[in-house]
PDB file of C-alpha atoms and ligand atoms in Angstrom:
ATOM      1  CA  MET F 288      18.211-110.452 -48.565  1.00 73.00           C
ATOM      2  CA  GLY F 289      19.335-107.726 -51.036  1.00 73.00           C
ATOM      3  CA  LEU F 290      17.344-104.515 -51.566  1.00 74.00           C
ATOM      4  CA  LEU F 291      16.032-105.543 -55.009  1.00 64.00           C
ATOM      5  CA  LYS F 292      14.846-108.880 -53.662  1.00 69.00           C
ATOM      6  CA  ARG F 293      13.144-107.144 -50.738  1.00 71.00           C
ATOM      7  CA  LEU F 294      11.444-104.680 -53.110  1.00 64.00           C
ATOM      8  CA  ARG F 295      10.291-107.483 -55.406  1.00 58.00           C
ATOM      9  CA  LYS F 296       9.010-109.520 -52.443  1.00 63.00           C
ATOM     10  CA  LYS F 297       7.138-106.441 -51.175  1.00 65.00           C
ATOM     11  CA  GLN F 298       5.604-105.852 -54.612  1.00 62.00           C
ATOM     12  CA  GLU F 299       4.617-109.520 -54.927  1.00 62.00           C
ATOM     13  CA  SER F 300       3.049-109.343 -51.460  1.00 63.00           C
ATOM     14  CA  GLN F 301       0.890-106.449 -52.668  1.00 62.00           C
ATOM     15  CA  GLY F 302      -0.661-108.652 -55.327  1.00 76.00           C
ATOM     16  CA  PRO F 303      -1.349-107.741 -58.956  1.00 82.00           C
ATOM     17  CA  TRP F 304      -0.505-104.288 -60.316  1.00 81.00           C
ATOM     18  CA  CYS F 305      -3.639-102.222 -59.778  1.00 97.00           C
ATOM     19  CA  ALA F 306      -4.098 -98.760 -61.246  1.00 98.00           C
ATOM     20  CA  ALA F 307      -6.896 -96.407 -60.262  1.00 98.00           C
ATOM     21  CA  VAL F 308      -8.811 -94.319 -62.775  1.00 98.00           C
ATOM     22  CA  VAL F 309     -10.654 -91.385 -61.196  1.00 98.00           C
ATOM     23  CA  PRO F 310     -13.434 -89.825 -63.291  1.00 98.00           C
ATOM     24  CA  ALA F 311     -13.662 -86.172 -62.227  1.00 98.00           C
ATOM     25  CA  ALA F 312     -14.822 -84.466 -65.422  1.00 98.00           C
ATOM     26  CA  GLY F 313     -18.515 -84.037 -64.696  1.00 96.00           C
ATOM     27  CA  SER F 314     -20.554 -80.815 -64.665  1.00 95.00           C
ATOM     28  CA  SER F 315     -22.009 -81.037 -61.132  1.00 94.00           C
ATOM     29  CA  ARG F 316     -25.439 -80.172 -62.555  1.00 95.00           C
ATOM     30  CA  ARG F 317     -27.185 -81.418 -59.387  1.00 95.00           C
ATOM     31  CA  MET F 318     -24.982 -79.237 -57.151  1.00 95.00           C
ATOM     32  CA  GLU F 319     -26.974 -76.044 -57.832  1.00 91.00           C
ATOM     33  CA  GLY F 320     -24.136 -74.176 -59.512  1.00 86.00           C
ATOM     34  CA  GLN F 321     -21.219 -75.378 -57.378  1.00 88.00           C
ATOM     35  CA  ASP F 322     -18.389 -77.453 -58.848  1.00 90.00           C
ATOM     36  CA  LYS F 323     -18.284 -80.328 -56.385  1.00 96.00           C
ATOM     37  CA  ILE F 324     -14.881 -81.711 -57.372  1.00 95.00           C
ATOM     38  CA  LEU F 325     -12.973 -78.783 -55.843  1.00 95.00           C
ATOM     39  CA  LEU F 326     -15.470 -77.842 -53.116  1.00 97.00           C
ATOM     40  CA  PRO F 327     -13.740 -77.657 -49.712  1.00 97.00           C
ATOM     41  CA  LEU F 328     -14.586 -80.487 -47.330  1.00 97.00           C
ATOM     42  CA  ASP F 329     -13.055 -79.580 -43.957  1.00 95.00           C
ATOM     43  CA  ASP F 330     -10.865 -77.075 -45.885  1.00 96.00           C
ATOM     44  CA  VAL F 331      -9.574 -79.794 -48.260  1.00 97.00           C
ATOM     45  CA  PRO F 332     -10.976 -80.141 -51.822  1.00 98.00           C
ATOM     46  CA  VAL F 333     -13.279 -83.122 -52.348  1.00 98.00           C
ATOM     47  CA  LEU F 334     -10.976 -84.552 -55.033  1.00 98.00           C
ATOM     48  CA  VAL F 335      -7.936 -84.370 -52.741  1.00 98.00           C
ATOM     49  CA  HIS F 336      -9.766 -86.424 -50.091  1.00 98.00           C
ATOM     50  CA  THR F 337     -10.568 -88.967 -52.785  1.00 98.00           C
ATOM     51  CA  LEU F 338      -6.991 -89.164 -54.060  1.00 98.00           C
ATOM     52  CA  GLN F 339      -5.580 -89.378 -50.523  1.00 98.00           C
ATOM     53  CA  ALA F 340      -7.892 -92.309 -49.763  1.00 98.00           C
ATOM     54  CA  LEU F 341      -6.841 -94.160 -52.922  1.00 98.00           C
ATOM     55  CA  SER F 342      -3.155 -93.386 -52.286  1.00 98.00           C
ATOM     56  CA  ALA F 343      -3.424 -94.943 -48.821  1.00 98.00           C
ATOM     57  CA  SER F 344      -4.052 -98.369 -50.373  1.00 98.00           C
ATOM     58  CA  GLU F 345      -0.803-100.276 -50.889  1.00 97.00           C
ATOM     59  CA  ARG F 346      -2.581-102.284 -53.606  1.00 97.00           C
ATOM     60  CA  ILE F 347      -2.947 -99.179 -55.789  1.00 98.00           C
ATOM     61  CA  ARG F 348       0.346 -98.473 -57.519  1.00 97.00           C
ATOM     62  CA  GLU F 349      -0.755 -95.637 -59.828  1.00 98.00           C
ATOM     63  CA  ILE F 350      -3.620 -93.156 -60.183  1.00 98.00           C
ATOM     64  CA  VAL F 351      -4.851 -91.416 -63.346  1.00 98.00           C
ATOM     65  CA  VAL F 352      -7.269 -88.521 -62.922  1.00 98.00           C
ATOM     66  CA  VAL F 353      -9.675 -87.633 -65.733  1.00 98.00           C
ATOM     67  CA  THR F 354     -11.072 -84.131 -65.463  1.00 98.00           C
ATOM     68  CA  ARG F 355     -12.435 -81.207 -67.448  1.00 97.00           C
ATOM     69  CA  GLU F 356     -10.162 -79.272 -69.767  1.00 97.00           C
ATOM     70  CA  ASP F 357     -10.428 -76.165 -67.563  1.00 96.00           C
ATOM     71  CA  LEU F 358      -9.338 -78.132 -64.479  1.00 97.00           C
ATOM     72  CA  ILE F 359      -6.320 -79.914 -65.965  1.00 98.00           C
ATOM     73  CA  VAL F 360      -3.826 -77.318 -64.690  1.00 97.00           C
ATOM     74  CA  PRO F 361      -5.369 -76.667 -61.232  1.00 97.00           C
ATOM     75  CA  VAL F 362      -5.847 -80.388 -60.575  1.00 98.00           C
ATOM     76  CA  GLY F 363      -2.253 -81.125 -61.588  1.00 98.00           C
ATOM     77  CA  GLN F 364      -1.031 -78.347 -59.304  1.00 98.00           C
ATOM     78  CA  LEU F 365      -3.183 -79.642 -56.421  1.00 97.00           C
ATOM     79  CA  CYS F 366      -1.683 -83.118 -56.802  1.00 98.00           C
ATOM     80  CA  ARG F 367       1.848 -81.698 -56.647  1.00 98.00           C
ATOM     81  CA  ASP F 368       1.048 -79.339 -53.734  1.00 98.00           C
ATOM     82  CA  CYS F 369      -0.531 -82.181 -51.744  1.00 98.00           C
ATOM     83  CA  GLY F 370       2.234 -84.705 -52.411  1.00 98.00           C
ATOM     84  CA  LEU F 371      -0.097 -87.093 -54.269  1.00 98.00           C
ATOM     85  CA  ASP F 372       2.816 -88.907 -55.870  1.00 98.00           C
ATOM     86  CA  LYS F 373       0.809 -91.886 -57.104  1.00 98.00           C
ATOM     87  CA  VAL F 374      -0.997 -89.588 -59.573  1.00 98.00           C
ATOM     88  CA  THR F 375       0.915 -90.097 -62.820  1.00 98.00           C
ATOM     89  CA  LYS F 376      -1.425 -88.396 -65.312  1.00 98.00           C
ATOM     90  CA  VAL F 377      -4.242 -85.839 -65.411  1.00 98.00           C
ATOM     91  CA  LEU F 378      -6.238 -86.349 -68.619  1.00 98.00           C
ATOM     92  CA  VAL F 379      -9.184 -84.622 -70.276  1.00 98.00           C
ATOM     93  CA  GLY F 380     -12.547 -86.361 -69.857  1.00 97.00           C
ATOM     94  CA  GLY F 381     -15.437 -86.746 -72.248  1.00 96.00           C
ATOM     95  CA  ALA F 382     -19.118 -85.972 -72.635  1.00 95.00           C
ATOM     96  CA  THR F 383     -20.233 -89.006 -70.637  1.00 96.00           C
ATOM     97  CA  ARG F 384     -18.835 -90.766 -67.593  1.00 96.00           C
ATOM     98  CA  ALA F 385     -18.035 -93.784 -69.798  1.00 97.00           C
ATOM     99  CA  ASP F 386     -16.067 -91.567 -72.203  1.00 97.00           C
ATOM    100  CA  SER F 387     -14.056 -90.158 -69.302  1.00 98.00           C
ATOM    101  CA  VAL F 388     -13.391 -93.549 -67.749  1.00 98.00           C
ATOM    102  CA  LEU F 389     -12.349 -94.967 -71.140  1.00 98.00           C
ATOM    103  CA  ALA F 390      -9.796 -92.175 -71.552  1.00 98.00           C
ATOM    104  CA  GLY F 391      -8.181 -93.187 -68.260  1.00 98.00           C
ATOM    105  CA  VAL F 392      -8.394 -96.924 -68.949  1.00 98.00           C
ATOM    106  CA  GLU F 393      -6.692 -96.500 -72.331  1.00 98.00           C
ATOM    107  CA  GLU F 394      -3.845 -94.717 -70.529  1.00 98.00           C
ATOM    108  CA  VAL F 395      -3.123 -97.465 -67.965  1.00 97.00           C
ATOM    109  CA  SER F 396      -4.434-100.720 -69.446  1.00 96.00           C
ATOM    110  CA  ALA F 397      -1.087-101.767 -70.956  1.00 95.00           C
ATOM    111  CA  ARG F 398       0.678-101.747 -67.574  1.00 94.00           C
ATOM    112  CA  ALA F 399      -2.057-102.568 -65.074  1.00 96.00           C
ATOM    113  CA  GLU F 400      -3.412-106.063 -64.426  1.00 97.00           C
ATOM    114  CA  LEU F 401      -6.379-104.610 -62.529  1.00 98.00           C
ATOM    115  CA  ILE F 402      -8.083-101.242 -62.878  1.00 98.00           C
ATOM    116  CA  ALA F 403     -10.059 -99.672 -60.022  1.00 98.00           C
ATOM    117  CA  VAL F 404     -12.485 -97.000 -61.248  1.00 99.00           C
ATOM    118  CA  HIS F 405     -13.428 -94.675 -58.413  1.00 98.00           C
ATOM    119  CA  ASP F 406     -15.635 -91.583 -58.597  1.00 98.00           C
ATOM    120  CA  GLY F 407     -13.784 -88.359 -57.884  1.00 98.00           C
ATOM    121  CA  ALA F 408     -17.000 -87.410 -56.057  1.00 98.00           C
ATOM    122  CA  ARG F 409     -16.654 -90.214 -53.465  1.00 98.00           C
ATOM    123  CA  PRO F 410     -14.142 -88.701 -50.998  1.00 98.00           C
ATOM    124  CA  LEU F 411     -14.950 -90.848 -47.948  1.00 98.00           C
ATOM    125  CA  VAL F 412     -14.035 -94.284 -49.238  1.00 98.00           C
ATOM    126  CA  THR F 413     -11.792 -96.287 -46.885  1.00 98.00           C
ATOM    127  CA  VAL F 414      -8.779 -98.498 -47.584  1.00 98.00           C
ATOM    128  CA  GLU F 415     -10.777-101.476 -46.289  1.00 98.00           C
ATOM    129  CA  VAL F 416     -13.496-100.994 -48.938  1.00 98.00           C
ATOM    130  CA  ILE F 417     -10.889-100.342 -51.649  1.00 98.00           C
ATOM    131  CA  ASP F 418      -8.702-103.349 -50.829  1.00 98.00           C
ATOM    132  CA  GLU F 419     -11.616-105.784 -50.511  1.00 98.00           C
ATOM    133  CA  ALA F 420     -12.884-104.825 -53.978  1.00 98.00           C
ATOM    134  CA  ILE F 421      -9.373-105.230 -55.424  1.00 98.00           C
ATOM    135  CA  ARG F 422      -8.896-108.590 -53.682  1.00 97.00           C
ATOM    136  CA  LYS F 423     -12.227-109.890 -55.003  1.00 98.00           C
ATOM    137  CA  ALA F 424     -11.581-108.622 -58.533  1.00 98.00           C
ATOM    138  CA  ALA F 425      -8.222-110.421 -58.562  1.00 98.00           C
ATOM    139  CA  GLU F 426     -10.226-113.570 -57.790  1.00 97.00           C
ATOM    140  CA  CYS F 427     -13.239-113.181 -60.103  1.00 97.00           C
ATOM    141  CA  GLY F 428     -12.344-110.510 -62.681  1.00 98.00           C
ATOM    142  CA  ALA F 429     -14.968-107.921 -61.727  1.00 98.00           C
ATOM    143  CA  ALA F 430     -16.003-106.658 -58.282  1.00 98.00           C
ATOM    144  CA  ALA F 431     -17.665-103.634 -56.737  1.00 99.00           C
ATOM    145  CA  PRO F 432     -18.686-102.579 -53.221  1.00 99.00           C
ATOM    146  CA  ALA F 433     -22.375-102.297 -52.422  1.00 98.00           C
ATOM    147  CA  VAL F 434     -24.727-101.733 -49.516  1.00 98.00           C
ATOM    148  CA  PRO F 435     -28.265-103.054 -49.043  1.00 98.00           C
ATOM    149  CA  VAL F 436     -30.807-100.354 -49.892  1.00 98.00           C
ATOM    150  CA  LYS F 437     -32.602 -98.925 -46.851  1.00 98.00           C
ATOM    151  CA  ASP F 438     -35.743 -97.609 -48.540  1.00 98.00           C
ATOM    152  CA  THR F 439     -38.357 -99.629 -50.364  1.00 98.00           C
ATOM    153  CA  ILE F 440     -37.675 -99.067 -54.079  1.00 98.00           C
ATOM    154  CA  LYS F 441     -40.478 -98.682 -56.638  1.00 98.00           C
ATOM    155  CA  ARG F 442     -40.276 -98.838 -60.421  1.00 98.00           C
ATOM    156  CA  ALA F 443     -42.646 -96.261 -61.905  1.00 98.00           C
ATOM    157  CA  VAL F 444     -43.741 -95.266 -65.383  1.00 98.00           C
ATOM    158  CA  ASP F 445     -45.297 -91.816 -65.943  1.00 98.00           C
ATOM    159  CA  GLY F 446     -45.631 -91.358 -62.186  1.00 98.00           C
ATOM    160  CA  VAL F 447     -47.454 -94.630 -61.657  1.00 98.00           C
ATOM    161  CA  VAL F 448     -45.897 -97.505 -59.695  1.00 98.00           C
ATOM    162  CA  VAL F 449     -45.537-100.591 -61.869  1.00 98.00           C
ATOM    163  CA  GLU F 450     -43.308-102.757 -59.673  1.00 98.00           C
ATOM    164  CA  THR F 451     -41.975-103.102 -56.141  1.00 98.00           C
ATOM    165  CA  PRO F 452     -38.829-105.238 -56.409  1.00 98.00           C
ATOM    166  CA  ASP F 453     -37.916-107.486 -53.493  1.00 98.00           C
ATOM    167  CA  ARG F 454     -35.793-105.206 -51.292  1.00 98.00           C
ATOM    168  CA  ALA F 455     -33.700-108.174 -50.140  1.00 98.00           C
ATOM    169  CA  GLN F 456     -32.304-108.384 -53.671  1.00 98.00           C
ATOM    170  CA  LEU F 457     -31.549-104.661 -54.091  1.00 98.00           C
ATOM    171  CA  PHE F 458     -28.120-103.095 -53.450  1.00 98.00           C
ATOM    172  CA  ALA F 459     -26.796 -99.593 -53.918  1.00 98.00           C
ATOM    173  CA  ILE F 460     -23.546-100.077 -55.799  1.00 98.00           C
ATOM    174  CA  GLN F 461     -20.582 -97.856 -55.067  1.00 99.00           C
ATOM    175  CA  THR F 462     -17.021 -97.428 -56.281  1.00 98.00           C
ATOM    176  CA  PRO F 463     -14.178 -98.406 -56.633  1.00 99.00           C
ATOM    177  CA  GLN F 464     -15.401-100.793 -59.308  1.00 99.00           C
ATOM    178  CA  VAL F 465     -12.460-103.086 -60.040  1.00 98.00           C
ATOM    179  CA  PHE F 466     -11.865-105.146 -63.151  1.00 98.00           C
ATOM    180  CA  ASP F 467      -9.393-107.198 -65.088  1.00 98.00           C
ATOM    181  CA  SER F 468      -7.735-104.568 -67.247  1.00 98.00           C
ATOM    182  CA  ASP F 469      -8.343-106.168 -70.662  1.00 98.00           C
ATOM    183  CA  LEU F 470     -11.943-107.014 -69.766  1.00 98.00           C
ATOM    184  CA  LEU F 471     -12.732-103.401 -68.851  1.00 98.00           C
ATOM    185  CA  LEU F 472     -10.990-101.923 -71.894  1.00 98.00           C
ATOM    186  CA  GLY F 473     -12.929-104.142 -74.291  1.00 98.00           C
ATOM    187  CA  ALA F 474     -16.243-103.702 -72.488  1.00 98.00           C
ATOM    188  CA  LEU F 475     -15.973 -99.914 -72.365  1.00 98.00           C
ATOM    189  CA  HIS F 476     -14.974 -99.695 -76.031  1.00 98.00           C
ATOM    190  CA  LYS F 477     -18.056-101.732 -76.962  1.00 98.00           C
ATOM    191  CA  ALA F 478     -20.365 -99.750 -74.667  1.00 97.00           C
ATOM    192  CA  VAL F 479     -19.173 -96.420 -76.094  1.00 96.00           C
ATOM    193  CA  GLU F 480     -19.313 -97.687 -79.700  1.00 97.00           C
ATOM    194  CA  ASP F 481     -22.855 -98.981 -79.084  1.00 97.00           C
ATOM    195  CA  GLY F 482     -23.894 -95.730 -77.404  1.00 96.00           C
ATOM    196  CA  ALA F 483     -25.033 -97.831 -74.423  1.00 96.00           C
ATOM    197  CA  ALA F 484     -26.665 -95.796 -71.631  1.00 95.00           C
ATOM    198  CA  ILE F 485     -24.579 -97.132 -68.746  1.00 96.00           C
ATOM    199  CA  THR F 486     -24.289 -95.228 -65.470  1.00 97.00           C
ATOM    200  CA  ASP F 487     -21.527 -97.329 -63.980  1.00 98.00           C
ATOM    201  CA  ASP F 488     -18.617 -99.413 -65.240  1.00 98.00           C
ATOM    202  CA  CYS F 489     -20.132-102.692 -64.043  1.00 98.00           C
ATOM    203  CA  GLY F 490     -22.872-102.003 -66.602  1.00 98.00           C
ATOM    204  CA  ALA F 491     -20.300-102.169 -69.386  1.00 98.00           C
ATOM    205  CA  VAL F 492     -19.068-105.635 -68.411  1.00 98.00           C
ATOM    206  CA  GLU F 493     -22.533-106.946 -67.474  1.00 98.00           C
ATOM    207  CA  ARG F 494     -23.836-106.177 -70.963  1.00 98.00           C
ATOM    208  CA  ILE F 495     -21.180-108.501 -72.433  1.00 98.00           C
ATOM    209  CA  GLY F 496     -22.227-111.291 -70.079  1.00 98.00           C
ATOM    210  CA  MET F 497     -19.632-110.893 -67.285  1.00 98.00           C
ATOM    211  CA  LYS F 498     -20.738-111.597 -63.728  1.00 98.00           C
ATOM    212  CA  VAL F 499     -19.849-108.894 -61.185  1.00 98.00           C
ATOM    213  CA  CYS F 500     -19.108-109.914 -57.577  1.00 98.00           C
ATOM    214  CA  LEU F 501     -20.306-107.628 -54.798  1.00 98.00           C
ATOM    215  CA  THR F 502     -18.112-106.762 -51.832  1.00 98.00           C
ATOM    216  CA  ALA F 503     -18.886-104.917 -48.622  1.00 98.00           C
ATOM    217  CA  GLY F 504     -19.444-101.221 -49.202  1.00 98.00           C
ATOM    218  CA  SER F 505     -20.078 -98.596 -46.552  1.00 98.00           C
ATOM    219  CA  TYR F 506     -22.947 -96.221 -45.892  1.00 98.00           C
ATOM    220  CA  GLU F 507     -20.196 -93.634 -45.329  1.00 98.00           C
ATOM    221  CA  ASN F 508     -18.871 -94.097 -48.885  1.00 98.00           C
ATOM    222  CA  ILE F 509     -21.305 -91.519 -50.232  1.00 98.00           C
ATOM    223  CA  LYS F 510     -21.190 -89.823 -53.608  1.00 98.00           C
ATOM    224  CA  ILE F 511     -21.286 -86.040 -53.442  1.00 98.00           C
ATOM    225  CA  THR F 512     -24.216 -85.312 -55.761  1.00 98.00           C
ATOM    226  CA  THR F 513     -26.409 -82.606 -54.175  1.00 97.00           C
ATOM    227  CA  PRO F 514     -25.584 -79.848 -51.661  1.00 97.00           C
ATOM    228  CA  ALA F 515     -27.041 -81.904 -48.790  1.00 97.00           C
ATOM    229  CA  ASP F 516     -24.336 -84.529 -49.402  1.00 98.00           C
ATOM    230  CA  MET F 517     -21.674 -81.994 -48.371  1.00 98.00           C
ATOM    231  CA  LEU F 518     -23.354 -81.625 -44.966  1.00 98.00           C
ATOM    232  CA  VAL F 519     -23.432 -85.391 -44.518  1.00 98.00           C
ATOM    233  CA  ALA F 520     -19.809 -85.699 -45.628  1.00 98.00           C
ATOM    234  CA  GLU F 521     -18.668 -83.037 -43.139  1.00 97.00           C
ATOM    235  CA  ALA F 522     -20.487 -84.889 -40.331  1.00 98.00           C
ATOM    236  CA  ILE F 523     -18.884 -88.211 -41.298  1.00 98.00           C
ATOM    237  CA  LEU F 524     -15.425 -86.614 -41.399  1.00 97.00           C
ATOM    238  CA  HIS F 525     -15.904 -85.016 -37.973  1.00 96.00           C
ATOM    239  CA  SER F 526     -17.124 -88.326 -36.528  1.00 97.00           C
ATOM    240  CA  ARG F 527     -13.903 -89.931 -37.779  1.00 96.00           C
ATOM    241  CA  ASP F 528     -11.815 -87.171 -36.152  1.00 87.00           C
ATOM    242  CA  THR F 529     -13.371 -87.956 -32.783  1.00 79.00           C
TER     243      THR F 529
HETATM  244  N1  LIG H 169     -18.760 -86.800 -68.377  1.00 58.03           N
HETATM  245  C1  LIG H 169     -18.483 -87.134 -67.101  1.00 58.03           C
HETATM  246  C2  LIG H 169     -19.514 -87.228 -66.118  1.00 58.03           C
HETATM  247  C3  LIG H 169     -19.182 -87.554 -64.817  1.00 58.03           C
HETATM  248  N2  LIG H 169     -17.869 -87.778 -64.516  1.00 58.03           N
HETATM  249  C4  LIG H 169     -17.476 -88.088 -63.149  1.00 58.03           C
HETATM  250  O1  LIG H 169     -18.125 -89.267 -62.710  1.00 58.03           O
HETATM  251  C5  LIG H 169     -18.338 -89.182 -61.288  1.00 58.03           C
HETATM  252  C6  LIG H 169     -19.781 -89.515 -60.962  1.00 58.03           C
HETATM  253  O2  LIG H 169     -20.602 -88.684 -61.759  1.00 58.03           O
HETATM  254  P1  LIG H 169     -21.699 -87.685 -61.135  1.00 58.03           P
HETATM  255  O3  LIG H 169     -21.753 -87.803 -59.670  1.00 58.03           O
HETATM  256  O4  LIG H 169     -22.938 -87.814 -61.936  1.00 58.03           O
HETATM  257  O5  LIG H 169     -21.008 -86.251 -61.436  1.00 58.03           O
HETATM  258  P2  LIG H 169     -21.584 -85.147 -62.397  1.00 58.03           P
HETATM  259  O6  LIG H 169     -21.840 -85.754 -63.748  1.00 58.03           O
HETATM  260  O7  LIG H 169     -20.679 -83.972 -62.300  1.00 58.03           O
HETATM  261  O8  LIG H 169     -22.976 -84.803 -61.679  1.00 58.03           O
HETATM  262  P3  LIG H 169     -24.313 -84.301 -62.424  1.00 58.03           P
HETATM  263  O9  LIG H 169     -24.906 -85.536 -63.049  1.00 58.03           O
HETATM  264  O10 LIG H 169     -25.111 -83.769 -61.272  1.00 58.03           O
HETATM  265  O11 LIG H 169     -23.896 -83.257 -63.417  1.00 58.03           O
HETATM  266  C7  LIG H 169     -17.990 -87.773 -60.853  1.00 58.03           C
HETATM  267  O12 LIG H 169     -16.759 -87.777 -60.145  1.00 58.03           O
HETATM  268  C8  LIG H 169     -17.899 -87.005 -62.166  1.00 58.03           C
HETATM  269  O13 LIG H 169     -16.938 -85.962 -62.111  1.00 58.03           O
HETATM  270  C9  LIG H 169     -16.863 -87.705 -65.477  1.00 58.03           C
HETATM  271  O14 LIG H 169     -15.684 -87.914 -65.176  1.00 58.03           O
HETATM  272  N3  LIG H 169     -17.189 -87.384 -66.752  1.00 58.03           N
HETATM  273  C1  LIG H 170     -20.753 -95.236 -60.517  1.00 58.03           C
HETATM  274  C2  LIG H 170     -21.783 -94.893 -59.484  1.00 58.03           C
HETATM  275  O1  LIG H 170     -21.199 -94.090 -58.471  1.00 58.03           O
HETATM  276  C3  LIG H 170     -22.296 -96.171 -58.864  1.00 58.03           C
HETATM  277  O2  LIG H 170     -23.331 -95.867 -57.949  1.00 58.03           O
HETATM  278  C4  LIG H 170     -22.951 -94.093 -60.083  1.00 58.03           C
HETATM  279  O3  LIG H 170     -23.627 -94.878 -61.056  1.00 58.03           O
HETATM  280  C5  LIG H 170     -22.473 -92.810 -60.736  1.00 58.03           C
HETATM  281  O4  LIG H 170     -23.625 -92.163 -61.261  1.00 58.03           O
HETATM  282  P1  LIG H 170     -23.482 -90.652 -61.728  1.00 58.03           P
HETATM  283  O5  LIG H 170     -24.820 -90.231 -62.223  1.00 58.03           O
HETATM  284  O6  LIG H 170     -22.424 -90.665 -62.799  1.00 58.03           O
HETATM  285  O7  LIG H 170     -23.063 -89.914 -60.505  1.00 58.03           O
END
């Protein structure tokens, strides 16, 4: 079999063309003055761990990073220095997470069948979690990893509990959140135009009536949000080394 045929067969075996969009343009307000995206985790910046994990998935053909204006140059240099060849663009983000994600989706939507949106602040995701979400999204159009919540969750108003939802029906949703490319582009445009207060990308497609399928997440796929998360992340990394 000729080289071209082998390459095409390999590409077909990897399934639909999936691009990753990595929102990394936040302000790290909950990090007590540290910028979490470039914080060293075992001497490697958080964002580099994230991009290495995404690059390890054969299903992800391309990665677009969306970051703050002041980080465009250093992030681009980091990608080159670390050999992150799947990163094709580093774009400027927006005021909200949805704005930032939309900037990345607009960049790749014309050439990607599926788009995996993964937080730059989730450096410990594994290829297994990534590939299962992509596989499921190829099947149902929208999928995201989740884990059952461990604590009992209360809904409260003005400091008074008003509801205790059934814990069996509660899941902490993670990323990568993976979608049909056209679906996500349209849903995000509408959410941003409507000024919808969505905190994840599933929220954008849910609000237009799309069902989102859950896949297996991992309690190790944490989001770096507060300083304590860095301690947990270091411990998880060291446990993997051993
Ligand atoms: N306008 C924004 C806000 C957030 N993000 C990204 O979305 C991911 C999840 O957001 P979060 O953890 O809330 O990051 P921050 O917004 O930086 O955190 P904080 O809310 O504490 O400021 C992060 O990788 C963050 O960089 C983004 O790209 N653009
Ligand atoms: C997308 C997300 O990671 C799913 O849990 C989460 O909603 C991001 O929230 P943030 O406030 O933007 O960190």
